[in-house]
XYZ file of C-alpha atoms in Angstrom:
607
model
C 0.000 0.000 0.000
C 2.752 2.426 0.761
C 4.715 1.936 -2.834
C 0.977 2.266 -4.471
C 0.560 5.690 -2.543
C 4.167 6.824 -3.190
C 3.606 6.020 -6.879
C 0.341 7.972 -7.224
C 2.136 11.278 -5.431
C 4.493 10.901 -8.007
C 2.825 10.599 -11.005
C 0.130 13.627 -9.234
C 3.576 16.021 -8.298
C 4.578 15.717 -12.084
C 0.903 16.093 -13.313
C 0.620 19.069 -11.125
C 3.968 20.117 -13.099
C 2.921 19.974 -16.380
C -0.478 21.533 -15.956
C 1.216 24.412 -15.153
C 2.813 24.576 -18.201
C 2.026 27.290 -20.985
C -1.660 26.285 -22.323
C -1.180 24.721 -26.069
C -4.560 24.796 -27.045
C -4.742 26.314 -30.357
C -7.561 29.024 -31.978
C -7.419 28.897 -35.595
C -9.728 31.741 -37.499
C -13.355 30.977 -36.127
C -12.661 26.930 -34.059
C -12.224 26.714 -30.952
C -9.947 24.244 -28.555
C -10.272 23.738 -25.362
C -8.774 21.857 -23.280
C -9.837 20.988 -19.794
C -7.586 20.409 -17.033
C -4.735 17.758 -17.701
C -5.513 13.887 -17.020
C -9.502 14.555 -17.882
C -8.703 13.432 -21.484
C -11.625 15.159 -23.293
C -11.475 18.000 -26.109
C -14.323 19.724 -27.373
C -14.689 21.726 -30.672
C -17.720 23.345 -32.074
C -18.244 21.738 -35.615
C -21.111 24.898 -36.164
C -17.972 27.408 -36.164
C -15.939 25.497 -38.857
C -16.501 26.932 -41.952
C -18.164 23.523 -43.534
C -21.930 23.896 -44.940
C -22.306 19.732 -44.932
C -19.174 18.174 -43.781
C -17.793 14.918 -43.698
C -15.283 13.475 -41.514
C -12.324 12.072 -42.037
C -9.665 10.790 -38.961
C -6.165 9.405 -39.234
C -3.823 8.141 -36.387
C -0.379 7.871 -36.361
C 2.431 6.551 -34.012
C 6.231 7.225 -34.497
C 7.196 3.350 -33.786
C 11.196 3.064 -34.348
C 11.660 6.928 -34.333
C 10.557 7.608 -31.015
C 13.342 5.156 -29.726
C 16.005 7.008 -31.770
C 14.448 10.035 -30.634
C 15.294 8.565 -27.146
C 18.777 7.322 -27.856
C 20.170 10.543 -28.921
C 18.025 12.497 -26.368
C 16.697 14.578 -28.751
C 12.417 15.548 -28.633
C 12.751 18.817 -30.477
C 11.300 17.363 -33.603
C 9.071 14.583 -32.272
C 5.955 17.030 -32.574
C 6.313 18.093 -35.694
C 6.981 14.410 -36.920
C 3.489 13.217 -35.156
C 1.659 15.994 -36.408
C 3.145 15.772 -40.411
C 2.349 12.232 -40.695
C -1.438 12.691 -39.203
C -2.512 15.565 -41.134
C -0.903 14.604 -44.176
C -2.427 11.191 -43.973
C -5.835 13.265 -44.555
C -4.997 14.877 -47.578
C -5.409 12.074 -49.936
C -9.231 12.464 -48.828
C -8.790 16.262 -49.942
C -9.233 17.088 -45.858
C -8.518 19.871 -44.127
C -7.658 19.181 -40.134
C -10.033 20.788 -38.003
C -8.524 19.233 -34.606
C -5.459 17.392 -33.006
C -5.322 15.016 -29.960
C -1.942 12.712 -28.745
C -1.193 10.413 -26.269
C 2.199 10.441 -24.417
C 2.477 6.679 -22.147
C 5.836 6.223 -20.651
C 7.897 4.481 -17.054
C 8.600 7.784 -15.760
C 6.905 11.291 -16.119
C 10.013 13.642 -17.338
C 8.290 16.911 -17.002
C 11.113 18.849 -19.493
C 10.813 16.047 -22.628
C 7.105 16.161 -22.197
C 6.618 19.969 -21.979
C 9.189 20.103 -25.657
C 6.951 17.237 -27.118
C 3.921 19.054 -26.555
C 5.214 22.511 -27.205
C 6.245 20.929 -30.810
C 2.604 19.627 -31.554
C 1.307 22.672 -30.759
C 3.389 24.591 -32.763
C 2.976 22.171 -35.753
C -1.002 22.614 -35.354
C -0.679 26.267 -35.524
C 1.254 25.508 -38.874
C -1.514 22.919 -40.070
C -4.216 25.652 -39.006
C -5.910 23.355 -36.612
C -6.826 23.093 -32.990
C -4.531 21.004 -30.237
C -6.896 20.230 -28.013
C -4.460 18.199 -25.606
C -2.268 15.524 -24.442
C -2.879 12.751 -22.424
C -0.203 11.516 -20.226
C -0.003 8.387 -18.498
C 2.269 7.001 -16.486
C 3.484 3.195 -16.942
C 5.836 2.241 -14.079
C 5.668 -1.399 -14.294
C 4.868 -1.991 -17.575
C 7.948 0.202 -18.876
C 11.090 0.929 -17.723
C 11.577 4.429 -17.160
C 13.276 5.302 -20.432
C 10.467 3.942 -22.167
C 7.743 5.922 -23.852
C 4.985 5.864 -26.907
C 3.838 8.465 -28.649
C 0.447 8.422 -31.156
C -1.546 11.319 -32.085
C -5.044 11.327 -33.705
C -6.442 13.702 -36.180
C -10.093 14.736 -37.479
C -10.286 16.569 -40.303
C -13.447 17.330 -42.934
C -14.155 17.568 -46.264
C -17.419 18.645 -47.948
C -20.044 16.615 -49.285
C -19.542 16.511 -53.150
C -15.842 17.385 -53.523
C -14.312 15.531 -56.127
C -12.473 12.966 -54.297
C -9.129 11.732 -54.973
C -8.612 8.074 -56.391
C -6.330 5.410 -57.587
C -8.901 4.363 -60.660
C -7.890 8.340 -62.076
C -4.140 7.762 -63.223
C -3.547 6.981 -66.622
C -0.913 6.195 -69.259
C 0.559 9.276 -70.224
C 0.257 11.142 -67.028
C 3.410 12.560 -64.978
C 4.060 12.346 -61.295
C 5.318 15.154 -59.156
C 7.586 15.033 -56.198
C 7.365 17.240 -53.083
C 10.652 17.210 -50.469
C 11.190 15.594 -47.713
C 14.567 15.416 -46.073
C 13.747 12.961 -43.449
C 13.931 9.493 -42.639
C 10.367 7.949 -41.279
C 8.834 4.632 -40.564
C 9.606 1.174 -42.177
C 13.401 2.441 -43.180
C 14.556 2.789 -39.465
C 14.782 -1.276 -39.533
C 17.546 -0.348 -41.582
C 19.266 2.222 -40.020
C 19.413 0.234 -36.802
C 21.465 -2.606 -38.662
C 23.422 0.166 -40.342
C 24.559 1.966 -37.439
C 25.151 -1.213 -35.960
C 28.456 -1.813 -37.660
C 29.032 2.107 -38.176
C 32.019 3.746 -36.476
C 29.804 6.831 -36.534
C 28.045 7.676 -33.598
C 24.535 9.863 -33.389
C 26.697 12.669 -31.648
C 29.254 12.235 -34.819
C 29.198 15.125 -37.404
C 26.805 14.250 -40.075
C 28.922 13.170 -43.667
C 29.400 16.096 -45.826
C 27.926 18.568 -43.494
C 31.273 19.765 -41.860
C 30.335 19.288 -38.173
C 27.182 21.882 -38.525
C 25.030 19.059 -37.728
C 25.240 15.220 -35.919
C 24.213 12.236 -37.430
C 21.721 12.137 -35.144
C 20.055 15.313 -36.028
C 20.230 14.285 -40.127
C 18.236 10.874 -39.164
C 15.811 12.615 -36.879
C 14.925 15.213 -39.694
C 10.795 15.643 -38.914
C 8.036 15.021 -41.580
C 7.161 17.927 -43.730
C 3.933 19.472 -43.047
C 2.197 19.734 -46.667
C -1.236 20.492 -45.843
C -1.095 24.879 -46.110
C 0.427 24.189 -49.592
C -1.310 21.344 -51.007
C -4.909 21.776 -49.836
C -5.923 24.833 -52.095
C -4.284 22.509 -55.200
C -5.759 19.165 -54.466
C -9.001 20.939 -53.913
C -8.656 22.241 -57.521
C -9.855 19.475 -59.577
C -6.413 19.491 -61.182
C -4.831 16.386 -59.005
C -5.743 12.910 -59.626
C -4.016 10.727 -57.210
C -1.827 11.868 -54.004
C -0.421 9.708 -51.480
C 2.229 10.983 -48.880
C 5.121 8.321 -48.943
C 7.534 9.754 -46.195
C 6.837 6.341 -44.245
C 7.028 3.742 -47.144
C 9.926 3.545 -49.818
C 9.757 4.789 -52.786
C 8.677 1.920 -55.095
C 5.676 0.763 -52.195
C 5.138 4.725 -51.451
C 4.268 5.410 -55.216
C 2.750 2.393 -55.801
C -0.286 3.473 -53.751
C -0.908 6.531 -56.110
C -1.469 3.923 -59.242
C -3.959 1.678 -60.148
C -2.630 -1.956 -61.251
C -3.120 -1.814 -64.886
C -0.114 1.199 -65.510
C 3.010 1.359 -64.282
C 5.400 4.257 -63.993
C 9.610 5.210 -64.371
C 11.153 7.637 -62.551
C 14.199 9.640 -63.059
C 16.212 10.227 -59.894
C 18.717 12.533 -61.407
C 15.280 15.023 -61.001
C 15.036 15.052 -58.104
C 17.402 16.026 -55.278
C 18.616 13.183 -52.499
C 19.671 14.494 -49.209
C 23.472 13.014 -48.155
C 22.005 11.031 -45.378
C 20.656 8.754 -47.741
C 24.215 8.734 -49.965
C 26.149 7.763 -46.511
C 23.059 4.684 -45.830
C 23.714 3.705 -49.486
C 27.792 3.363 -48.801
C 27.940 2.431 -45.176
C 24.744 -0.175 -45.300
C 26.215 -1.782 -48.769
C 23.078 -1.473 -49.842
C 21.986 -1.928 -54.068
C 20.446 0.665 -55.596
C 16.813 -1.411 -55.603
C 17.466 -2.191 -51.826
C 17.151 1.662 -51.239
C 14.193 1.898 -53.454
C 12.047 -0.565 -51.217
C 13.112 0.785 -47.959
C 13.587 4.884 -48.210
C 11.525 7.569 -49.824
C 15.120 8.675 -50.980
C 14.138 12.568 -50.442
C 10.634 12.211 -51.563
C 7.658 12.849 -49.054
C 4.490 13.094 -51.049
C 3.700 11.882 -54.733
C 1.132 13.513 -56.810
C -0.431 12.328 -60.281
C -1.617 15.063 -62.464
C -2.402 15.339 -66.179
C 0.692 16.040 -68.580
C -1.123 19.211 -70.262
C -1.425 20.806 -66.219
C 1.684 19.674 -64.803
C 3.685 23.019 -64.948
C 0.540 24.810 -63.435
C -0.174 22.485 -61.085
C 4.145 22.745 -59.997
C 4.162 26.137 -60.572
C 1.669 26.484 -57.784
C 2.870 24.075 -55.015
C 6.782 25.790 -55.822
C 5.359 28.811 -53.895
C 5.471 27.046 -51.208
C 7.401 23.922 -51.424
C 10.204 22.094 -53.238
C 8.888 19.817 -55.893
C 9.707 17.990 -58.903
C 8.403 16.496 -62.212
C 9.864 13.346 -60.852
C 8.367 10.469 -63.635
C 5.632 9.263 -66.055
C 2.915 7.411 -65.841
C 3.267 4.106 -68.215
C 1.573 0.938 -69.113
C 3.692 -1.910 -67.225
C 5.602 -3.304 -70.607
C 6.876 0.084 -70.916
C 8.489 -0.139 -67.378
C 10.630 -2.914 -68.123
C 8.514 -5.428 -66.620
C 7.987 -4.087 -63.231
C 5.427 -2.174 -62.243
C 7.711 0.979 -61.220
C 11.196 1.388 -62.373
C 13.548 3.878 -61.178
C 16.124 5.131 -63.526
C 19.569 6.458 -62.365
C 19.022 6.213 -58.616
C 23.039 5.144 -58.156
C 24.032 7.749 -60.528
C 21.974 10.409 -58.227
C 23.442 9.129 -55.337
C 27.081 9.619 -56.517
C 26.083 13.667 -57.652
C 23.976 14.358 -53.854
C 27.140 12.542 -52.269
C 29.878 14.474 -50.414
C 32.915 14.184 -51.865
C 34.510 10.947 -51.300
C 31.719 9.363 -49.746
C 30.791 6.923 -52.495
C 34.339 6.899 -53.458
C 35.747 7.605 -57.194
C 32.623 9.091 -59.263
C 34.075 8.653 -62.255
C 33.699 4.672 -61.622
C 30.845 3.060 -63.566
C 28.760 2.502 -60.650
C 26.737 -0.345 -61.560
C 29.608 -2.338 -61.620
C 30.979 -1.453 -58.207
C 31.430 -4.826 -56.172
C 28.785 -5.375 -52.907
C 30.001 -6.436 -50.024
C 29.445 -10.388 -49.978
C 27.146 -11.638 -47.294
C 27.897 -14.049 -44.727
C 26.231 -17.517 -45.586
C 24.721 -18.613 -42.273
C 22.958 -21.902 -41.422
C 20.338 -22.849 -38.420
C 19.874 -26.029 -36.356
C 16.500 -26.407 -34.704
C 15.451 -29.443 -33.240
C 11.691 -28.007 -33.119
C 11.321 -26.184 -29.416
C 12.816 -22.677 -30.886
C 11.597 -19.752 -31.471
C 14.162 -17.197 -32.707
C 14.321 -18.804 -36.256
C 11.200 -16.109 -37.787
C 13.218 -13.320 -36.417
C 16.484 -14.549 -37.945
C 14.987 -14.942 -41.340
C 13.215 -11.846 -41.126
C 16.649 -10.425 -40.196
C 18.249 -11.595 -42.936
C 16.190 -10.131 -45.694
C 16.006 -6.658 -44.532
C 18.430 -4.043 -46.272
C 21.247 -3.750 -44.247
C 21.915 -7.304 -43.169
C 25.742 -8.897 -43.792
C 24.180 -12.232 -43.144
C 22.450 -14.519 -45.749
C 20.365 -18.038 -44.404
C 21.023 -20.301 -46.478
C 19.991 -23.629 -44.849
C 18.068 -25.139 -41.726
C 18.890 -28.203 -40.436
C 16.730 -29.957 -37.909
C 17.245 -33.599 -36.054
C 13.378 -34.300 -36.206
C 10.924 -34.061 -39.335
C 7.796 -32.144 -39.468
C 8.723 -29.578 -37.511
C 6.940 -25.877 -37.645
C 11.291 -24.259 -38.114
C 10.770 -26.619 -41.705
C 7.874 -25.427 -42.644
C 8.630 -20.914 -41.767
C 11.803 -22.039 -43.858
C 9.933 -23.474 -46.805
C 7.708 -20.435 -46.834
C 10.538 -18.541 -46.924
C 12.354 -20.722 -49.525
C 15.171 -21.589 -47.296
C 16.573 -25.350 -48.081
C 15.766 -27.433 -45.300
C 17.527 -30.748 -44.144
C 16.604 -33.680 -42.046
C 19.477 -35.312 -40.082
C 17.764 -37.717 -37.795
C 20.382 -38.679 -34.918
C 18.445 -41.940 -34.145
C 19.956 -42.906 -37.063
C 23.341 -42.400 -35.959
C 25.795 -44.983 -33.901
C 27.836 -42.306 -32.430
C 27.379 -38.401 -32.037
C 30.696 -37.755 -34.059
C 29.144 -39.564 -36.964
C 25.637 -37.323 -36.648
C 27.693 -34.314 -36.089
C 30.152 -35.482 -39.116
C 27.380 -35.553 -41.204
C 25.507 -32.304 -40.108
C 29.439 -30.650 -40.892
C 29.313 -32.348 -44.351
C 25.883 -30.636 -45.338
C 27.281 -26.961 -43.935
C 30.291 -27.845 -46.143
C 27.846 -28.738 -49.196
C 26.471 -25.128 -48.146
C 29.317 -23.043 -48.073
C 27.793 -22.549 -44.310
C 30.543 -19.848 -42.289
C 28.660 -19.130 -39.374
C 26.254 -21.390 -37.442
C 23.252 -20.358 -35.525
C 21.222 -23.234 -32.771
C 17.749 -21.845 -32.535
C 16.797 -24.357 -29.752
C 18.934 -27.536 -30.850
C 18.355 -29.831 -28.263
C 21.710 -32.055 -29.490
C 25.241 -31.752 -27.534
C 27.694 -31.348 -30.091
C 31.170 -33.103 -30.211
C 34.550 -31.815 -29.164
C 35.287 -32.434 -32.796
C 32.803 -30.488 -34.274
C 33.021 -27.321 -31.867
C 36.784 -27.142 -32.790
C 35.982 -27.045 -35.908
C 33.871 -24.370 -35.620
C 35.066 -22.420 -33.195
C 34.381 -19.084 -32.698
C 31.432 -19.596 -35.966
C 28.449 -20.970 -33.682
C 26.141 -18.647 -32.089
C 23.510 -19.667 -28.845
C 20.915 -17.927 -27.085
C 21.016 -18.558 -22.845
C 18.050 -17.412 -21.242
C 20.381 -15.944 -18.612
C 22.052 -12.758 -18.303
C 24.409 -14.523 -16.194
C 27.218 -17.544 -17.086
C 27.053 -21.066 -17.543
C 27.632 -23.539 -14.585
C 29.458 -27.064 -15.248
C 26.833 -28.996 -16.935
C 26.077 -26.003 -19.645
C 22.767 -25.068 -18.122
C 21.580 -21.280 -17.727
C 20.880 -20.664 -14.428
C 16.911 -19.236 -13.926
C 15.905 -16.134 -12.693
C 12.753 -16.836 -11.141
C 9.999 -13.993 -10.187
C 10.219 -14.757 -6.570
C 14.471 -14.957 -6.914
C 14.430 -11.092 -5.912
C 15.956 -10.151 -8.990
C 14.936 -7.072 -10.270
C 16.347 -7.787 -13.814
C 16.422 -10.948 -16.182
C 17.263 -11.753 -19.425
C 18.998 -13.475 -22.570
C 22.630 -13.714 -23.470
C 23.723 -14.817 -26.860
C 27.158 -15.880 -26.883
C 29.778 -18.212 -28.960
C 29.258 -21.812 -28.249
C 33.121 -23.194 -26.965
C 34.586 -26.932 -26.144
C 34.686 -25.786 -22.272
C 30.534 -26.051 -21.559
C 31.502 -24.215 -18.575
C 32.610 -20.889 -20.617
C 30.634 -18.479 -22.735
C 32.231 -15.749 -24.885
C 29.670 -12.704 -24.574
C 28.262 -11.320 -28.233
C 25.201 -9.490 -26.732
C 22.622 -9.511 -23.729
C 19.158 -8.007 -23.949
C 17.806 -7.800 -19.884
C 14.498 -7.503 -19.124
C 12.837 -5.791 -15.832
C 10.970 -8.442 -13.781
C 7.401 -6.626 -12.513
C 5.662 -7.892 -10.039
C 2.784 -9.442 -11.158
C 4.918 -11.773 -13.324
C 4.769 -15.953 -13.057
C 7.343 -18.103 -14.231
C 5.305 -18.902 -17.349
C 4.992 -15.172 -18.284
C 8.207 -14.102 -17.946
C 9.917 -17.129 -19.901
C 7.666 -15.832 -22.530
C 9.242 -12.473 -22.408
C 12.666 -13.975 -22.313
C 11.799 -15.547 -25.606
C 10.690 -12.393 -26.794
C 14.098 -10.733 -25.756
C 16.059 -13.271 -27.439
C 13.998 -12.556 -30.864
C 15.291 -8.930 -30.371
C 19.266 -10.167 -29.231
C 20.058 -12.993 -31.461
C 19.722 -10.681 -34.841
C 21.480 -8.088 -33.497
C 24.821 -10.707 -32.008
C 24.691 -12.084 -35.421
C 25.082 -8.450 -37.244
C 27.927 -7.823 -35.086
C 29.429 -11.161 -35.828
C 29.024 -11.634 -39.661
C 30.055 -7.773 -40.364
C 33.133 -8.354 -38.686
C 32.550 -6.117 -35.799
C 33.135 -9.021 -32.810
C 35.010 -12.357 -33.372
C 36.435 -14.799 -30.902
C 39.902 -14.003 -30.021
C 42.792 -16.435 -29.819
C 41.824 -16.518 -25.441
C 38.625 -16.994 -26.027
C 37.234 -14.331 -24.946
C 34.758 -11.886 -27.048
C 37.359 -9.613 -29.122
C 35.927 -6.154 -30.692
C 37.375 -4.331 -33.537
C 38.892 -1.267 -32.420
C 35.859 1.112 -34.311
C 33.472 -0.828 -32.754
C 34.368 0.745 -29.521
C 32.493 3.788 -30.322
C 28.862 1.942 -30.631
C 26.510 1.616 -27.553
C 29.213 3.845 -25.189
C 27.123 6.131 -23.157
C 29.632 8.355 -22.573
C 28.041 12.023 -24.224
C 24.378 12.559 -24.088
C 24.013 12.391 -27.857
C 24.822 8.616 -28.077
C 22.443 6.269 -28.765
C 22.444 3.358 -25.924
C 23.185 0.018 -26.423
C 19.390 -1.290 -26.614
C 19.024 0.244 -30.019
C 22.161 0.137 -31.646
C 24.423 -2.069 -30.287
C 25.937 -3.581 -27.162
C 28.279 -2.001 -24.858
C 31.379 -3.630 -26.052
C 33.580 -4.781 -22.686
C 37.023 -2.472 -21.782
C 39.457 -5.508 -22.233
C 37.675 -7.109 -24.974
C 36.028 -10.192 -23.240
C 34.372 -11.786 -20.350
């Protein structure tokens, strides 16, 4: 009872705080926001006063997922409102809707009265930019579901449109038709899978000057770069009759961004060299060896919105969003055997990365740069024995941009297992080495080494293998097999994990993955992923959540161990390459920490 009450004075003492606070609500021509006092979680606005003779409604919501925990990392809110607001109210004009009012939702382990006081400050100076009402924020506080670093942000948007307007639709575009391009510096949604894995084997840290900006701003800053807020510009234009199709794309790439702006029966080619591609995106190209189509799927590559208008009104139609914002006559609308087969085709996208690059960034320009090698990736095999459940989140690993490590076979000691079947789907080859079959475990584990041979297998992963392997076989493959422990803490003498039970008194658990050695006793550290243990858990419930941890670790150890970035060292102990040191330290408060980018690399290199 007294930790409930000293919890609740809390949380009131930094409610009390923040309702103190400048009010936010925003007046916008003839609406009105109010808000009431903080924690009642109610807005009103007076639909009469709008402007609108028969409105409809239209609502979007919007969360900033793997942002926010950048956001976090490098310490850095400034932007966060503006990034919640863009995506929300831009989301509405495909509808042809202008916002009317904005709410958002701020859940986190700890109320930090000066990060929520800049997140709110930055919606409601983003509303006054979209011309609509904030009519609050709702706060709650999460101590034992979240530690208190944690946080989520969403934000929810209602906007109207008038009964009758044209509206906006896929079924418009046609062959012969041009897209335009509106700016968007940023990086936003799915493509922040991709910078994780990037700056994972970076030597550049978020509080490391940005490439080619000369130290004016951190890399941090250049991936944080908010949405663009298109709705003053592009409302009195879509709202013309002289638009077709719009989509905003600032969360999608660029082929599944534009993709939504055409209906399937045309296709479309863009130029890139039209279009201007912020350096970030040049140093995510070099440093993530990524190809040319692999940045196409995954970034916008400088674009935020897409537009489809007809060819005889483009210049008009550019002409008029110019006054306000930078755009392009970025492509051409085409029937699909124009486009080369696929269904959007982007033309010169290396060559515009080597003219937006700084100089030397992307190395000799004059080099053709289709023919530029690619780092090779790191063939990697899986033994299951059917109790695992890290294999989806390896092979999910594994295909995104950004990955040094390519699966290229499961093996399992039992058939008809579900690990055979997610690698089928996924068009893995699968083998089944039964070891009932076997006399001896040398001659199972000889034949399991002939098949990784057969593979061209380099590093091995055990995704709950329930099989010892032989001293002959770990020698072998020393310092190439990877394990999971659902421990934070070392082996004993039989090579069991010692459990962390709720009522243990541990305040922390977790999962270790770590190189599996001859000595069953010793464990050569890659990367551990604790977990806090709350009160209410039960054995079951938190070995589910150590599962779920060791999803999250065992993609990130095996980043750091097929890019190069840790190896086992001749002691065996876990050795780091000397850039590596820079990733996870906490050392300035622009870092990111270790639970988003990478592990804290030990001081003498091991265990």
């Amino acid at each position: 009872m007294a930790l409930m009450y000293k919890e609740r004075r809390v949380e009131a003492a930094a409610r009390d705080v923040l309702f103190h606070l400048p009010q936010t609500s925003v007046v916008s021509g003839t609406r009105s926001g109010s808000r009431p006092e903080l924690g009642g979680f109610a807005g009103f606005f007076d639909l009469k006063t709008s402007g609108y003779e028969d409105p409809i409604l239209v609502c979007q919501t919007k969360g900033l997922g793997a942002k926010l925990q950048m956001a976090q990392a490098c310490r850095r809110h400034t932007t966060l409102g503006q990034d919640l607001v863009a995506l929300c109210v831009n989301a509405l004009l495909p509808h042809g809707a202008e916002p009317l009012f904005f709410l958002s939702y701020f859940a986190c382990g700890k109320l930090d009265a000066e990060v929520t006081e800049t997140i709110q400050e930055g919606i409601a100076e983003a509303c006054r930019s979209a011309g609509c009402a904030f009519l609050g924020q709702a706060l709650s506080q999460l101590p034992g579901a979240c530690s208190a670093g944690d946080s989520d942000l969403a934000g929810f948007v209602v906007g109207a449109v008038e009964r009758g307007q044209v509206p906006l639709g896929l079924q418009r575009a046609e062959e012969g038709d041009v897209l335009l391009g509106l700016a968007c510096p940023g990086i936003h949604g799915r493509g922040f899978g991709a910078v994780r894995k990037v700056l994972l084997v970076s030597s550049l840290r978020c509080s490391s000057p940005a490439p080619g900006t000369c130290g004016d701003t951190t890399l941090g800053e250049a991936l944080l770069s908010p949405a663009r807020l298109y709705s003053p510009a592009l409302l009195p234009v879509l709202r013309s009759g002289h638009v077709k199709a719009f989509a905003p794309i600032a969360e999608e790439g660029l082929l599944g961004g534009i993709s939504r702006v055409l209906p399937e029966h045309v296709g479309a080619v863009l130029d890139a060299l039209s279009w201007k591609i912020p350096e970030i995106f040049c140093w995510l190209y070099k440093e993530g060896n990524l190809s040319a189509e692999e940045m196409a799927q995954t970034f916008p590559c400088g674009l935020g919105a897409v537009l489809v208008v007809q060819q005889d009104l483009a210049q008009h139609v550019l002409g008029a969003i110019r006054r306000r914002e930078e755009a392009w006559l970025i492509g051409k609308v085409l029937a699909p055997c124009h486009t080369g087969g696929s269904h959007i085709q982007v033309e010169n996208l290396v060559e515009a990365l080597q003219q937006s690059s700084p100089q030397g960034l992307l190395g000799d320009t004059t080099m053709e740069p289709r023919h530029q090698p690619r780092r090779r990736k790191v063939k990697v095999a899986v033994l299951v024995s059917g109790t695992g459940t890290t294999l989806p989140a390896l092979i999910a690993y594994t295909r995104e941009p950004g990955s040094c490590a390519q699966l290229v076979l499961v093996i399992s000691n039992k058939s008809g297992v579900e690990e055979l079947r997610n690698a089928a789907r996924a068009g893995i080859p699968t083998r089944v080495i039964d070891h009932k079959l076997y006399g001896s475990r040398s001659e199972f584990d000889s034949t399991i080494d002939r098949v990784l041979e057969e593979f061209a297998v380099e590093l091995v992963c055990l995704s709950g293998f329930m099989r010892v392997l032989s001293s002959p076989f770990l020698r072998k493959w020393k310092g190439k097999i990877l394990n999971a422990s659902p421990s934070l803490f070392p082996l004993i003498k039989d090579g069991n994990a010692p459990q962390e039970p709720p009522q243990s008194g541990f305040k922390v658990t977790g999962c270790t993955v770590h190189f599996v050695l001859e000595d069953s006793g010793a464990r050569a550290v890659i990367h551990r992923e604790p977990i806090p243990v709350r009160a209410e858990d039960t054995e079951q419930a938190l070995a589910e959540r150590v599962k779920e941890a060791e999803c999250r670790a065992f993609p990130v150890a095996l980043q750091l161990v097929a890019s190069g970035a840790v190896s086992l060292g001749a002691d065996g102990r876990t050795s780091w390459k000397q850039e590596s040191q820079s990733l996870g330290l906490h050392g300035e408060k622009g870092d990111c920490t270790s639970s988003l980018v990478a592990p804290e690399p030990p001081e003498h290199g091991g265990e």
